mmCIF file of C-alpha atoms in Angstrom:
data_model
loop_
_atom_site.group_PDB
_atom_site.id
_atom_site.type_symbol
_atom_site.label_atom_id
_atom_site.label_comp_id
_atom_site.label_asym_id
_atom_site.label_seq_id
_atom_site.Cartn_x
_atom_site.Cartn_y
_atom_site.Cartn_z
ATOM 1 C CA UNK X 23 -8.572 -23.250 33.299
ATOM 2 C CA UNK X 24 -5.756 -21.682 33.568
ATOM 3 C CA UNK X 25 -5.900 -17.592 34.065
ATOM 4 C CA UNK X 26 -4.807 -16.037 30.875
ATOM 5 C CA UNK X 27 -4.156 -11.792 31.071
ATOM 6 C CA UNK X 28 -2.983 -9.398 28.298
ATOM 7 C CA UNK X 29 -1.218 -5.938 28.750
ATOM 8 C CA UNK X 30 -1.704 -4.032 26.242
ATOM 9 C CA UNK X 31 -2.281 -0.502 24.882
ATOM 10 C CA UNK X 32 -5.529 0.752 23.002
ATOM 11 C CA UNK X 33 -3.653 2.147 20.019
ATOM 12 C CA UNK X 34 -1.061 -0.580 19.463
ATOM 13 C CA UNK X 35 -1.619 -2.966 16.246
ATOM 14 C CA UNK X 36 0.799 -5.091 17.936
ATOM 15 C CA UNK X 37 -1.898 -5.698 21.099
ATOM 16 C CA UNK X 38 -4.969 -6.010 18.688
ATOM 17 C CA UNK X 39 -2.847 -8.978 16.872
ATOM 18 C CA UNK X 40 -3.390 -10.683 20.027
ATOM 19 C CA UNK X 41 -6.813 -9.560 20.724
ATOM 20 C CA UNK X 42 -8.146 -10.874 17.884
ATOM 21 C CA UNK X 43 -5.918 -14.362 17.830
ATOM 22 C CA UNK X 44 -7.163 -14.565 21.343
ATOM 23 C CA UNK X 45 -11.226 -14.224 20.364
ATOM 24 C CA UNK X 46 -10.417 -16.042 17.254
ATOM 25 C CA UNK X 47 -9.554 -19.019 19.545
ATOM 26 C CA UNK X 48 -12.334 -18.234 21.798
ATOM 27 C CA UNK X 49 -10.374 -17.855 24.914
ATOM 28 C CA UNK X 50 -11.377 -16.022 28.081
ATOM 29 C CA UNK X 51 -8.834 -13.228 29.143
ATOM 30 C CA UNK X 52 -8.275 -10.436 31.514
ATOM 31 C CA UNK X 53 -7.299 -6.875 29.519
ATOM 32 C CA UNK X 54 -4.654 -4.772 30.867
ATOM 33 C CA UNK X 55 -4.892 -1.207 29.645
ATOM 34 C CA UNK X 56 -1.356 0.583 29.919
ATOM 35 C CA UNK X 57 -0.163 3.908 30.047
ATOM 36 C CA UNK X 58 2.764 3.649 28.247
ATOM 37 C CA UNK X 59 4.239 7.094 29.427
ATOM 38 C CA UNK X 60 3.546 5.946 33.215
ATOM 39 C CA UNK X 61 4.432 1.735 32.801
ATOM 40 C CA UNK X 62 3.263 0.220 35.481
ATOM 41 C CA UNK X 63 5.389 -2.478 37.991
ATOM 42 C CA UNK X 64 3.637 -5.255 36.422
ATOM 43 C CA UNK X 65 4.328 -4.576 33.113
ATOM 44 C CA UNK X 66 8.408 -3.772 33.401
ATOM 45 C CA UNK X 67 8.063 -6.920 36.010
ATOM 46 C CA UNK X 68 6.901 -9.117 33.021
ATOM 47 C CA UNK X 69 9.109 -7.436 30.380
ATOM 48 C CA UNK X 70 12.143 -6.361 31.587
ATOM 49 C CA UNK X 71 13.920 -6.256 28.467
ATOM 50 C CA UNK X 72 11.765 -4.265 25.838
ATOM 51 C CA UNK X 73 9.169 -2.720 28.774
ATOM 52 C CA UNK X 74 6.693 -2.896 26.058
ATOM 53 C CA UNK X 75 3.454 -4.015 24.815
ATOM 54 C CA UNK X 76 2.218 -6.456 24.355
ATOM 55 C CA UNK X 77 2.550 -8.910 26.953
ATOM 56 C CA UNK X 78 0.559 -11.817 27.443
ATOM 57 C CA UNK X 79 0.646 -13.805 30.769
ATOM 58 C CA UNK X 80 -0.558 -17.251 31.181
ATOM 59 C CA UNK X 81 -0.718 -18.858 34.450
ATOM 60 C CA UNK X 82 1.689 -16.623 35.535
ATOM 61 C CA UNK X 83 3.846 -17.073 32.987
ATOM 62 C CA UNK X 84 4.782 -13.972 30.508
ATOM 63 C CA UNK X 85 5.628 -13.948 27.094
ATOM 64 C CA UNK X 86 6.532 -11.306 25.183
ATOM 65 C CA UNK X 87 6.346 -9.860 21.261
ATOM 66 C CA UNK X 88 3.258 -10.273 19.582
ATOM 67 C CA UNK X 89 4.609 -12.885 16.847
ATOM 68 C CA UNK X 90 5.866 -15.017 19.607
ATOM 69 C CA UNK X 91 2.848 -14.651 21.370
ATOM 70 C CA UNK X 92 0.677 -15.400 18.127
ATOM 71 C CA UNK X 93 2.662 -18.676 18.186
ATOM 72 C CA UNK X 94 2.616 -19.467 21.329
ATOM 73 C CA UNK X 95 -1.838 -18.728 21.494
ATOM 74 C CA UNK X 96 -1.371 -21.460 18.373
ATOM 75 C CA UNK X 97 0.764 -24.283 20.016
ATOM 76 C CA UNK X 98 -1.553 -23.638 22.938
ATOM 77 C CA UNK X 99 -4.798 -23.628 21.737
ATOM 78 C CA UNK X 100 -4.538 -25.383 18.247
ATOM 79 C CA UNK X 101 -8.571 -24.700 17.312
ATOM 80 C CA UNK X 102 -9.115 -22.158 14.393
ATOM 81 C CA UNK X 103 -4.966 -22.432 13.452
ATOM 82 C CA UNK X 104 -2.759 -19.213 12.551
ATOM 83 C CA UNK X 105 -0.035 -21.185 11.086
ATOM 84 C CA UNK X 106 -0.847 -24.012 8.411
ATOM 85 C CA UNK X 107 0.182 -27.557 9.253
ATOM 86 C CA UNK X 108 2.718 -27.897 6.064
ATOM 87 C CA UNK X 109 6.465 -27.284 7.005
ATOM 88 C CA UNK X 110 6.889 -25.675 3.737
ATOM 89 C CA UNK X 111 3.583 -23.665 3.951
ATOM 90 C CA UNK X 112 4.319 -22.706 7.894
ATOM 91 C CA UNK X 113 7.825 -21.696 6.841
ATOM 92 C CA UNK X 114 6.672 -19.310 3.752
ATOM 93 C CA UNK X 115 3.987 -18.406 6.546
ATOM 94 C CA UNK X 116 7.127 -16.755 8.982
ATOM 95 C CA UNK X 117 8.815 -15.616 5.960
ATOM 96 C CA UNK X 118 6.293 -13.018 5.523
ATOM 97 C CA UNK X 119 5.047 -12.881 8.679
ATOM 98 C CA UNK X 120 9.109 -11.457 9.439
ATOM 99 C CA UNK X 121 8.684 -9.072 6.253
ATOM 100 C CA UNK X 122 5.735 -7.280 7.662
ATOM 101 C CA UNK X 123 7.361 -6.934 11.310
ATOM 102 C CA UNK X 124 10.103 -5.724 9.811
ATOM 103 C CA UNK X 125 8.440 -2.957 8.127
ATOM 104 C CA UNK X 126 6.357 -1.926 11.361
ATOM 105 C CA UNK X 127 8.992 0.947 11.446
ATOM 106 C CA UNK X 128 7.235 2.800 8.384
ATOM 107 C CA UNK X 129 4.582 3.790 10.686
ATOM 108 C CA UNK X 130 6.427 5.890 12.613
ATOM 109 C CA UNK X 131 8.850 7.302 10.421
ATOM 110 C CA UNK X 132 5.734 8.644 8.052
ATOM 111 C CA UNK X 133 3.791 10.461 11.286
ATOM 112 C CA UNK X 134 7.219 11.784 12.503
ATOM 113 C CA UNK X 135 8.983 13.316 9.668
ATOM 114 C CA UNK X 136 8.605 15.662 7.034
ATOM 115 C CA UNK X 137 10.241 16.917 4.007
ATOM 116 C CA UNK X 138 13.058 14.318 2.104
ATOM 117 C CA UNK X 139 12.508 12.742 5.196
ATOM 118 C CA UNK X 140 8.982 11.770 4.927
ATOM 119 C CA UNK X 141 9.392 11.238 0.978
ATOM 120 C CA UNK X 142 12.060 8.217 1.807
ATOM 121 C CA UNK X 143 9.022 7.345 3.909
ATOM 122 C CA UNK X 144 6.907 7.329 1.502
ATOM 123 C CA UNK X 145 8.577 5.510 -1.032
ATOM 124 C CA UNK X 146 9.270 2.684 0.988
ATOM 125 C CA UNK X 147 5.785 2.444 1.806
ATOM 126 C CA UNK X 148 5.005 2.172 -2.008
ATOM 127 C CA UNK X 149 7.768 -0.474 -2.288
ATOM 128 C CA UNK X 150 6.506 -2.363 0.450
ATOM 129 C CA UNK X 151 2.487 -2.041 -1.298
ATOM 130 C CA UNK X 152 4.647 -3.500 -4.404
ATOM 131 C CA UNK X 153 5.553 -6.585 -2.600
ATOM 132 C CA UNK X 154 2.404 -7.650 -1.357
ATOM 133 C CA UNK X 155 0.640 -6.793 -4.241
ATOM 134 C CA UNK X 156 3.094 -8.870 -6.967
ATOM 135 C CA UNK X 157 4.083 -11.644 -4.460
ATOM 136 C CA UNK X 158 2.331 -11.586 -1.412
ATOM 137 C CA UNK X 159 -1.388 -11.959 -2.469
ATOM 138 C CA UNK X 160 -1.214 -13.538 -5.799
ATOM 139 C CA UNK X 161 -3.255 -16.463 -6.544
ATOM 140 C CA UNK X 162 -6.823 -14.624 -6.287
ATOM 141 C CA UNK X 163 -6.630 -15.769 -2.590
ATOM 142 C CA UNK X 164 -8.930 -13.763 -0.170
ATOM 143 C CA UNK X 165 -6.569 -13.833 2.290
ATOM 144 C CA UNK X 166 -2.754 -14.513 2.750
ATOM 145 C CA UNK X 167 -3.134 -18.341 3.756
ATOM 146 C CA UNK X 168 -6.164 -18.762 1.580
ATOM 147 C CA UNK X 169 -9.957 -18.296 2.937
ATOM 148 C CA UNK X 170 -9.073 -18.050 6.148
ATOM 149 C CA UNK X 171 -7.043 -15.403 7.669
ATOM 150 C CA UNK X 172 -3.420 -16.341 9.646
ATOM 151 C CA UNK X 173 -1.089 -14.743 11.291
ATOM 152 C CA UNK X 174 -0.021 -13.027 8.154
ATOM 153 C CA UNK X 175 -3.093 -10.748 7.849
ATOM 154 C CA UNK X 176 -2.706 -9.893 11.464
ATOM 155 C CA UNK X 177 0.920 -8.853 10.819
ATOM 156 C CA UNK X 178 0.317 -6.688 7.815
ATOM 157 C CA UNK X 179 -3.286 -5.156 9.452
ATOM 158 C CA UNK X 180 -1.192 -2.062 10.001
ATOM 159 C CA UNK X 181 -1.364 -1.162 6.483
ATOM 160 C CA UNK X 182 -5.271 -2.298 6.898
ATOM 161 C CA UNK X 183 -6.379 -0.084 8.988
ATOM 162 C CA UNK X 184 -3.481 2.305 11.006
ATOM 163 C CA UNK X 185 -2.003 3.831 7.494
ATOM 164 C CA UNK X 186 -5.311 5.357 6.537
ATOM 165 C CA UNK X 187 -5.010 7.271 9.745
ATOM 166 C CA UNK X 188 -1.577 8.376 9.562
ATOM 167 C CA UNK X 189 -2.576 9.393 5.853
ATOM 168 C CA UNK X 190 -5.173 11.630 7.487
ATOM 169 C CA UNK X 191 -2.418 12.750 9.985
ATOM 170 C CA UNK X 192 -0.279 14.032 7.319
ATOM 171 C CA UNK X 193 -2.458 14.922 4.557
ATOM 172 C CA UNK X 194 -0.735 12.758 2.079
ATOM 173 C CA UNK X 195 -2.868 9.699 0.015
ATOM 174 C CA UNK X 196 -0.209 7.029 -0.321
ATOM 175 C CA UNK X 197 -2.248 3.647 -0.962
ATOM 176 C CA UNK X 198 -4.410 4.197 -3.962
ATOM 177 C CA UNK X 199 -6.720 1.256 -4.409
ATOM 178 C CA UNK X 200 -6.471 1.237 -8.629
ATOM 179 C CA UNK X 201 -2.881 0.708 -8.031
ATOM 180 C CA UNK X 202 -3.209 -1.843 -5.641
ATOM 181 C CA UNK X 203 -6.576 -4.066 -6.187
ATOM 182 C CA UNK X 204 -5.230 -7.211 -4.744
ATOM 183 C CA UNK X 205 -4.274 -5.331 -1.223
ATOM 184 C CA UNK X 206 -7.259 -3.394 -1.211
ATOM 185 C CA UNK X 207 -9.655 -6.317 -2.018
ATOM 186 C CA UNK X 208 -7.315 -7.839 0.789
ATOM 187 C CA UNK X 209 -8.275 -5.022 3.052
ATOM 188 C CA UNK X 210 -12.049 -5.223 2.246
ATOM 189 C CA UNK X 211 -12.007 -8.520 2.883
ATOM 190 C CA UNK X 212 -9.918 -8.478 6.091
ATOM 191 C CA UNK X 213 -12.076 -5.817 7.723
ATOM 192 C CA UNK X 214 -15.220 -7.115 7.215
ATOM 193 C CA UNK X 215 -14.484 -10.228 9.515
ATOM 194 C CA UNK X 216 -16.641 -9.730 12.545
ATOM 195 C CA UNK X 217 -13.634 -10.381 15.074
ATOM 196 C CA UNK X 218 -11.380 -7.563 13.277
ATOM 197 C CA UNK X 219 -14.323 -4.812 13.068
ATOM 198 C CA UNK X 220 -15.400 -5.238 16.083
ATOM 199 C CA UNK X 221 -12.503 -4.845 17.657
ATOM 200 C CA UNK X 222 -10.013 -1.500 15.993
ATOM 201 C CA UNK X 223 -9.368 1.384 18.187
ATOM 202 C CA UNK X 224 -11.265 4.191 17.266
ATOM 203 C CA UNK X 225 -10.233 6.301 14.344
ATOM 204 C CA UNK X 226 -10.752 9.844 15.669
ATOM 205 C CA UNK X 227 -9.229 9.406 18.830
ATOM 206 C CA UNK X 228 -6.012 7.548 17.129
ATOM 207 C CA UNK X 229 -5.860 10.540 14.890
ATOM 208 C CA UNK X 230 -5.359 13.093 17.897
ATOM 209 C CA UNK X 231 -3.084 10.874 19.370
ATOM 210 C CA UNK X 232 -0.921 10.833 16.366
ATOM 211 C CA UNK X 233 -1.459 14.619 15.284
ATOM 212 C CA UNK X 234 -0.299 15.237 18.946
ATOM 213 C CA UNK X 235 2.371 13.036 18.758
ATOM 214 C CA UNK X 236 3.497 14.578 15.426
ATOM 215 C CA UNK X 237 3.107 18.435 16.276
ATOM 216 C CA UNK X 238 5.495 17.598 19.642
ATOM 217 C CA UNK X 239 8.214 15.381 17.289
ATOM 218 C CA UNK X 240 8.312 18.282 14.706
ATOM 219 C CA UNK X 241 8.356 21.002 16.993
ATOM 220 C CA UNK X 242 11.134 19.555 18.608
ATOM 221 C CA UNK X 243 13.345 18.956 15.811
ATOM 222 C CA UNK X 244 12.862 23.018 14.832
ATOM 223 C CA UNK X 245 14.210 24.062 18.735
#
């Protein structure tokens, strides 16, 4: 069998995607923990462009971003499928599968700002919450693709699990569950798979990280 390695970096939703896709399949793999303010020569060897996790290797082969990787695990290893089968399924599949990458900013721009600046934050989290309330999740499906989670859940698991910590960070409450049953059944239901709760980094230590990171970000914009 071919030797299959991932570099990633304990905090990152974007590695755990691949973590759990990876156990989900039920394939063997080597975990690279890096420091992302010390990269190693590996690492920028394998992704030269973005020098960023993750980065999965397979028989010496790298590929990089964590949707591309999701769908290259699922050409690969076609047991226990991320994408459905249907070309017109598959293709609303990637549709919001792209939506929730291209939100993956939001994180960031809550834990870093303040002021206005947070508040724009804020309100495009709430628009976002609006989306996948009233079209994402409508149906009275468990999860995205039905009973079975795909690579949507994985790409939308940061507002699972990573925006209750930055809440925490910043002392604001911006998902309330009575506004949003559908996502937070969604999240219920999404964190009580075995695969997912048994494998989220751990919520005290990602809440120094990001109080850290915060305190340095602010203090620097006030020099």
């Amino acid at each position: 069998m071919a030797v299959v390695k991932l570099f990633g970096a304990w905090f990152s939703p974007y590695a755990y995607r691949v973590i759990w896709a990876l156990k989900l399949k039920g394939i063997p793999y080597e975990y690279i923990e890096e420091d992302l303010r010390n990269k190693s020569p590996l690492l920028l060897q394998y992704n030269p462009i973005h020098k960023k996790v993750p980065v999965l290797v397979h028989d010496g082969k790298p590929i990089c971003e964590s949707t591309v990787i999701l769908q290259y695990i699922d050409e690969i290893w076609p047991q226990n499928p991320l994408l459905p089968a249907d070309p017109y399924d598959r293709a609303a599949t990637l549709f919001w599968i792209k939506f929730a990458d291209d939100k993956g900013y939001l994180m960031s721009k809550l834990y870093q700002t303040d002021g206005e600046e947070q508040q724009a934050a804020v309100k495009e989290w709430l628009e976002m919450l609006e989306v996948m309330e009233e079209h994402a999740l409508i149906g009275g499906k468990k999860f995205f693709g039905g009973e079975e989670i795909n690579m949507v859940d994985m790409a939308f698991s940061f507002v699972a699990y990573w925006l209750g910590v930055i809440e925490d960070v910043v002392g604001l409450e911006i998902f309330e569950p009575h506004k949003f049953p559908l996502v937070s059944l969604w999240i219920q239901n999404f964190k009580s798979i075995p695969v997912i709760k048994e494998n989220l980094p751990d919520a005290d230590k990602m809440f120094a990280l990001l109080k850290h990171g915060r305190e340095m970000m602010l203090a620097s914009k006030s020099d």
